[in-house]
PDB file of C-alpha atoms in Angstrom:
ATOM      1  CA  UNK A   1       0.000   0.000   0.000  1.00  0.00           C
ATOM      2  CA  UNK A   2       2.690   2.375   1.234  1.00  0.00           C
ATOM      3  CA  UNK A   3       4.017   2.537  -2.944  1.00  0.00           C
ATOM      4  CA  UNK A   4       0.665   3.888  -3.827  1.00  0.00           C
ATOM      5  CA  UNK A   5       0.706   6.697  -1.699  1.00  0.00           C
ATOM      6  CA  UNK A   6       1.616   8.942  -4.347  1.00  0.00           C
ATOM      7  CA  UNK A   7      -1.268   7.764  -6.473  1.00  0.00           C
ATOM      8  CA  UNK A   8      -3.670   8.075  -4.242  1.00  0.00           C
ATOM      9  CA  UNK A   9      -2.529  11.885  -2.903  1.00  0.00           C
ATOM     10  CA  UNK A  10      -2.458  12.941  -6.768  1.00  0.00           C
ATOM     11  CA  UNK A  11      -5.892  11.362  -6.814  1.00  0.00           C
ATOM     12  CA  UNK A  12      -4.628   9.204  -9.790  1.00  0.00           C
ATOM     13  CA  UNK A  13      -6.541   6.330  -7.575  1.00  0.00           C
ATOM     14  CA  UNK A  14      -9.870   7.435  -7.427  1.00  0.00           C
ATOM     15  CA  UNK A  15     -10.395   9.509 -10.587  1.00  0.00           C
ATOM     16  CA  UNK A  16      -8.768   7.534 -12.993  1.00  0.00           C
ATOM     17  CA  UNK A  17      -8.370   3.907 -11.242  1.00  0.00           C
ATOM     18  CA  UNK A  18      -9.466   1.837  -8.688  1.00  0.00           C
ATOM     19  CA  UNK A  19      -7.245   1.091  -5.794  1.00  0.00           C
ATOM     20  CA  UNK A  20      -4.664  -2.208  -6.376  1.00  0.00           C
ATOM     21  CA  UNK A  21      -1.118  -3.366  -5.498  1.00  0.00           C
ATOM     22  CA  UNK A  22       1.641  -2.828  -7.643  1.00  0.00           C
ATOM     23  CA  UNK A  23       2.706  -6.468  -9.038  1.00  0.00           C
ATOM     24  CA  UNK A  24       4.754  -5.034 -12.472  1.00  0.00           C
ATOM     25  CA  UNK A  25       7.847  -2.731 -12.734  1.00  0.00           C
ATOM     26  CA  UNK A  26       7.500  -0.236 -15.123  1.00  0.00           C
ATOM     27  CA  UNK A  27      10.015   2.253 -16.407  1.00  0.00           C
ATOM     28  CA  UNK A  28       8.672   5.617 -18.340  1.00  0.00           C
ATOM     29  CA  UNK A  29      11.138   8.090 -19.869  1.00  0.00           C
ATOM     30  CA  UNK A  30      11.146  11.108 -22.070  1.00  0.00           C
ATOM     31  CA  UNK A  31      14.435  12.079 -23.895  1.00  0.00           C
ATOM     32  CA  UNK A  32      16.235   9.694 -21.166  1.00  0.00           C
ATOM     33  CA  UNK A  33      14.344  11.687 -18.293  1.00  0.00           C
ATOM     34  CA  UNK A  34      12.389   9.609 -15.742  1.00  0.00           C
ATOM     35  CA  UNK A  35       9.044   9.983 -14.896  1.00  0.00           C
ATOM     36  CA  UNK A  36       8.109  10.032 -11.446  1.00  0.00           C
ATOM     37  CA  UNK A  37       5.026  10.180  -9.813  1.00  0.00           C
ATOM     38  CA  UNK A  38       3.697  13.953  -9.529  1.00  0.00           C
ATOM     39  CA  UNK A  39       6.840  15.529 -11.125  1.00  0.00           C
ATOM     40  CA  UNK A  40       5.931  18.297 -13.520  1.00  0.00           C
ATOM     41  CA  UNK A  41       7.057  17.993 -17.138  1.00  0.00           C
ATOM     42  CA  UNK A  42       6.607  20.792 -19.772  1.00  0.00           C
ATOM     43  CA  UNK A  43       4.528  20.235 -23.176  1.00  0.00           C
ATOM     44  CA  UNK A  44       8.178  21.145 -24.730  1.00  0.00           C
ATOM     45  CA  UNK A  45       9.488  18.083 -23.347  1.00  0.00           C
ATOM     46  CA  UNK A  46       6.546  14.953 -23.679  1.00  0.00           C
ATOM     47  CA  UNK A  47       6.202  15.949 -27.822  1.00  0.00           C
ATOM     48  CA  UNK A  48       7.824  12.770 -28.718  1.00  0.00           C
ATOM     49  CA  UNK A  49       6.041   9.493 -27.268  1.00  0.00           C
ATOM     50  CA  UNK A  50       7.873   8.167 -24.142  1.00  0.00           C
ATOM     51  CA  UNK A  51       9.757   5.077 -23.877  1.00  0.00           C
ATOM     52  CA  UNK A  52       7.958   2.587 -22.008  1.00  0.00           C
ATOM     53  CA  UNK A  53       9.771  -0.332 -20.652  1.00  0.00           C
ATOM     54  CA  UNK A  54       8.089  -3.234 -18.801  1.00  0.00           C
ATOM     55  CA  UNK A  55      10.547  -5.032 -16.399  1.00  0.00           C
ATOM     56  CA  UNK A  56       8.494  -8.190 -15.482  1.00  0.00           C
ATOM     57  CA  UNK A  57       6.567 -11.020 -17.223  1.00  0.00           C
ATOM     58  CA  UNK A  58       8.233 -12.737 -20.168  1.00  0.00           C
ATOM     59  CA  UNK A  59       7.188 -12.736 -23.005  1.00  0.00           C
ATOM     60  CA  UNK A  60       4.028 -14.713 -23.040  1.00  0.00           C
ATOM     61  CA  UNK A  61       2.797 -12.263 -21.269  1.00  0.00           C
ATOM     62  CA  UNK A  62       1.138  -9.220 -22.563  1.00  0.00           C
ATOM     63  CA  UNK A  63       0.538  -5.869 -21.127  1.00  0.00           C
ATOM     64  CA  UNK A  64      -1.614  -3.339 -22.265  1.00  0.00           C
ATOM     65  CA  UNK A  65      -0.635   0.905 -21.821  1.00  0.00           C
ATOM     66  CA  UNK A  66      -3.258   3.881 -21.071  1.00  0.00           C
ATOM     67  CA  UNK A  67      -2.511   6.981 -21.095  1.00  0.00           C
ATOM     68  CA  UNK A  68      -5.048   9.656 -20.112  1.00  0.00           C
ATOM     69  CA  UNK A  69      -5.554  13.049 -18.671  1.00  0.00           C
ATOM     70  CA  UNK A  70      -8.178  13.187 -16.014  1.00  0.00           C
ATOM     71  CA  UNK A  71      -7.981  17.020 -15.865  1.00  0.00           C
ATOM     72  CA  UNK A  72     -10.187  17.912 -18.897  1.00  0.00           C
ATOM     73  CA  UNK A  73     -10.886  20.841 -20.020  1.00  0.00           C
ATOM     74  CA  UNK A  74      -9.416  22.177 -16.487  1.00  0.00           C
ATOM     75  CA  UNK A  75      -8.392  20.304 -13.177  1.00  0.00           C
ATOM     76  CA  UNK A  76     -11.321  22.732 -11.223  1.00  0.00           C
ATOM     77  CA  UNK A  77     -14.174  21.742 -13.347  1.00  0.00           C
ATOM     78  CA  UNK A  78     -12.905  18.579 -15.572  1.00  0.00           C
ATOM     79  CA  UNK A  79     -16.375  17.956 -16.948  1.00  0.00           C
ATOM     80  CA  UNK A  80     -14.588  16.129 -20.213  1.00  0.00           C
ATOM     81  CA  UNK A  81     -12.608  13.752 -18.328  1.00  0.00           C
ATOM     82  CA  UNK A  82     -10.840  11.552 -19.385  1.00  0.00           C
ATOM     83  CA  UNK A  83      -9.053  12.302 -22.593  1.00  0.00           C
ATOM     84  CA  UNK A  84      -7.074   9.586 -24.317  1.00  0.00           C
ATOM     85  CA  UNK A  85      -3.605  10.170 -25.581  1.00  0.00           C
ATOM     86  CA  UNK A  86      -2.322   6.513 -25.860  1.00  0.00           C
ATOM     87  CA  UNK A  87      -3.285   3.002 -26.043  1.00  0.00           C
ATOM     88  CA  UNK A  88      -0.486   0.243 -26.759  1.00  0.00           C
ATOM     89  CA  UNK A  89      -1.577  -3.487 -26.505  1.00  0.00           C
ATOM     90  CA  UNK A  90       0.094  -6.765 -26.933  1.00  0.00           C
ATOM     91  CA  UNK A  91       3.280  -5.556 -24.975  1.00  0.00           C
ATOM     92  CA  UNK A  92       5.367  -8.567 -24.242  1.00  0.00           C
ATOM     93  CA  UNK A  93       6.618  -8.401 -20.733  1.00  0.00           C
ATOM     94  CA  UNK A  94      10.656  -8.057 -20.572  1.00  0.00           C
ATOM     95  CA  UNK A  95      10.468  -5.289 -23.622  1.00  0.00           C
ATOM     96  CA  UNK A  96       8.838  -1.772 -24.391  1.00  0.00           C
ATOM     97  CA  UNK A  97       6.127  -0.363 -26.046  1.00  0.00           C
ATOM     98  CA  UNK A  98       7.787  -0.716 -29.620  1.00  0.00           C
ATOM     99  CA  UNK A  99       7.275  -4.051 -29.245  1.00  0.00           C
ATOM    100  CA  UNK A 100       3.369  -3.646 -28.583  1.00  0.00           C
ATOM    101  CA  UNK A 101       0.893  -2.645 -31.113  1.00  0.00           C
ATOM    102  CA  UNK A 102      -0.434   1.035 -31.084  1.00  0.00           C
ATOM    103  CA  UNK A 103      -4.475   1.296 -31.708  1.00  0.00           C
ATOM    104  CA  UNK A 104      -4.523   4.797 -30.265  1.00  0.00           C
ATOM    105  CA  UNK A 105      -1.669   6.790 -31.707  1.00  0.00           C
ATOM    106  CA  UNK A 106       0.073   8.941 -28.747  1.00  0.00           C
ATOM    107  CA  UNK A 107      -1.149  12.257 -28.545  1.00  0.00           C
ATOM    108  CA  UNK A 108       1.160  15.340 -26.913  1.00  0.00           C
ATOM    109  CA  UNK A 109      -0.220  16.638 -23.717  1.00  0.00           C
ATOM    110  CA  UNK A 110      -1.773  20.300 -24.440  1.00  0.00           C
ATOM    111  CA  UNK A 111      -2.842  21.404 -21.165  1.00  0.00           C
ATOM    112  CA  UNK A 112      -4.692  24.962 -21.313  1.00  0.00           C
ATOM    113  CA  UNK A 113      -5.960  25.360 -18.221  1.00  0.00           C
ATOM    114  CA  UNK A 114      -4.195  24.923 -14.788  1.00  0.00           C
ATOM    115  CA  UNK A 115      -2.309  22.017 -14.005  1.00  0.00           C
ATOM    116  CA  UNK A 116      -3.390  18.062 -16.068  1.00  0.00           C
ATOM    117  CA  UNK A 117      -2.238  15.085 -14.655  1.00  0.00           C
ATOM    118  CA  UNK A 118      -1.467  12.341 -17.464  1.00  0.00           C
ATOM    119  CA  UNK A 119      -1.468   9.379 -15.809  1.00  0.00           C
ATOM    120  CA  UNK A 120       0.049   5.648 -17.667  1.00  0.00           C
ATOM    121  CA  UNK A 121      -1.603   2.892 -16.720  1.00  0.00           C
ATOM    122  CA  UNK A 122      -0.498  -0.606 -17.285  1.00  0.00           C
ATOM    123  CA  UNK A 123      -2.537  -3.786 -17.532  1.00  0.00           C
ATOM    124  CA  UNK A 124      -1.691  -7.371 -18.177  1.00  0.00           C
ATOM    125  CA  UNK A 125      -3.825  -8.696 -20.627  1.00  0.00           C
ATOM    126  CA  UNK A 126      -5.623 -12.512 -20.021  1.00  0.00           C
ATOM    127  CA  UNK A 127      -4.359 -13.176 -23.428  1.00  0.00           C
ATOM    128  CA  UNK A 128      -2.789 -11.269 -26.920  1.00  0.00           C
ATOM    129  CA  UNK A 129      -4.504  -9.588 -29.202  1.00  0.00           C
ATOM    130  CA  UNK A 130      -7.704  -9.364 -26.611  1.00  0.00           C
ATOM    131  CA  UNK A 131      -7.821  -5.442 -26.715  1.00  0.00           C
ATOM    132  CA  UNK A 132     -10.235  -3.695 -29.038  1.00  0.00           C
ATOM    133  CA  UNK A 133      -9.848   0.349 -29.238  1.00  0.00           C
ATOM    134  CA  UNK A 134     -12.247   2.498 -27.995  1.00  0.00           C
ATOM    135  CA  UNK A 135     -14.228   4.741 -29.742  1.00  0.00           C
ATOM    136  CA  UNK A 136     -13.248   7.920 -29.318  1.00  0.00           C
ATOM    137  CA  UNK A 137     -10.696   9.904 -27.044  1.00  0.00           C
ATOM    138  CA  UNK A 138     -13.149  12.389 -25.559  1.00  0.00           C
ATOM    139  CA  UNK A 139     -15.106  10.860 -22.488  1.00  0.00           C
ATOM    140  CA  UNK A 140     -12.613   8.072 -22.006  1.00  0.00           C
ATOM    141  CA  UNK A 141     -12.691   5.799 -18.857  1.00  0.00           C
ATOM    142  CA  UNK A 142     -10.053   4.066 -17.822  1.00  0.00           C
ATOM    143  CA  UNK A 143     -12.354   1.692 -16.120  1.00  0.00           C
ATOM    144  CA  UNK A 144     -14.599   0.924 -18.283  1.00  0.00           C
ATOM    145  CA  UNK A 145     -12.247   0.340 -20.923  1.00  0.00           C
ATOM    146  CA  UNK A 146     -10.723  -2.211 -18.735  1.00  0.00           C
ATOM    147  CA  UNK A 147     -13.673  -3.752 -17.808  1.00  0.00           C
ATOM    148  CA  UNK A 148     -14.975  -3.984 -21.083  1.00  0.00           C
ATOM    149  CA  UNK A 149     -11.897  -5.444 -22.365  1.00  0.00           C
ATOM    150  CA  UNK A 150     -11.200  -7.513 -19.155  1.00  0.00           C
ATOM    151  CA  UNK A 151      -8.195  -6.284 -18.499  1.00  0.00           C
ATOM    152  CA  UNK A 152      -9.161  -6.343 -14.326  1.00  0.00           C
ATOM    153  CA  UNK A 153      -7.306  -3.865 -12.271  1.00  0.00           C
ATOM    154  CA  UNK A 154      -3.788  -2.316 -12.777  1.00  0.00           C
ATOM    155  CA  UNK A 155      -0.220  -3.916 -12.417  1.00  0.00           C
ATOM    156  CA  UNK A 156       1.434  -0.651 -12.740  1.00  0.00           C
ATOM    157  CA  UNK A 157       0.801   3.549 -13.150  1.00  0.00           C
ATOM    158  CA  UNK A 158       2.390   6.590 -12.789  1.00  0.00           C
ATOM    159  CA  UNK A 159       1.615   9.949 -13.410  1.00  0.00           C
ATOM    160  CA  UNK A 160       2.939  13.464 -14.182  1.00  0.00           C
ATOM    161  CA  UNK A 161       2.162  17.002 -14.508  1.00  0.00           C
ATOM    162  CA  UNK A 162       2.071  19.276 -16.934  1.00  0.00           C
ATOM    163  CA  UNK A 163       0.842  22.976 -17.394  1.00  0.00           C
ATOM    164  CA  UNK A 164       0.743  25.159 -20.802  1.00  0.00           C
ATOM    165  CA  UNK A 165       4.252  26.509 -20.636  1.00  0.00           C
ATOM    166  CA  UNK A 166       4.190  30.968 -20.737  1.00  0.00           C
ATOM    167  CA  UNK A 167       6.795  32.471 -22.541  1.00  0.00           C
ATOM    168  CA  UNK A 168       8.262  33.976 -19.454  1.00  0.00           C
ATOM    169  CA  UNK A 169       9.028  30.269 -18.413  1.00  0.00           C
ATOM    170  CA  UNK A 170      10.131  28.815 -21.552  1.00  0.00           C
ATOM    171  CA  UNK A 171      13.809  28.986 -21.884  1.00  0.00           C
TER     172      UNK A 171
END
């Protein structure tokens, strides 16, 4: 429970998914950079899709990647939540995400109001090629989506934060 915490204090658990206990190690970087839970990234800096690496399984086993901002249109009223910027399926554990199959191509976080979290979300998938894409990115649920394609709760997530970048702060 304790490796949650951050999940659950950025309200990652809760808007986005349920609670569950970490069982995969997952590794997201952009231009060699880390994620980490609730560190803030600038739009500048996520333009590019992120490596994703998953460290467990082998590779019979297949993991599926969300990525979503809960924080649509703003994080005070996000009446449009969730948006979709990334579905890759069929991820054999031991590799990345080039080795999975994109049916949502990854979308650059845009924020224009306040502060978005994007959160990643891994599953592990009951078997390949299970995992149909949803219809649409507006109004996406990270729930439903894995109920509907029985996906079951989370192995791994992490989030980050992003804000639209001012001039002033852009270097």
């Amino acid at each position: 429970m304790a490796k949650l915490d951050p999940l659950v204090i950025g309200r990652v658990v809760g808007d986005v998914i349920d609670n569950f206990n970490p069982s995969v190690r997952m590794c997201i970087t952009f231009n060699n950079k880390q994620v980490y839970n609730g560190h803030e990234l600038f739009p500048s800096s996520v333009t590019v899709k992120p490596r994703v690496q998953v460290f467990d399984g082998d590779l019979k086993s297949f993991f599926t990647l969300v990525m979503t901002d809960p924080d649509v249109p703003g994080p005070s009223d996000p009446y449009l939540k969730e948006h979709l910027h990334w579905i890759v399926t069929d991820i054999p554990g031991t590799t990345d995400a080039t080795f999975g199959k994109e049916i949502v191509s990854y979308e650059l976080p845009r924020p224009n109001i306040g502060i978005h979290r994007f959160a990643f979300i891994l599953f592990k998938q009951k078997r390949r090629a299970s995992v149909v894409a949803p219809g649409g990115r507006d109004r996406f649920c990270t729930k439903l989506f894995a109920e509907q394609n029985q996906l079951g709760l989370p192995v791994a997530a992490v989030y980050f934060n992003c804000q639209r970048e001012t001039a002033a702060r852009r270097r």
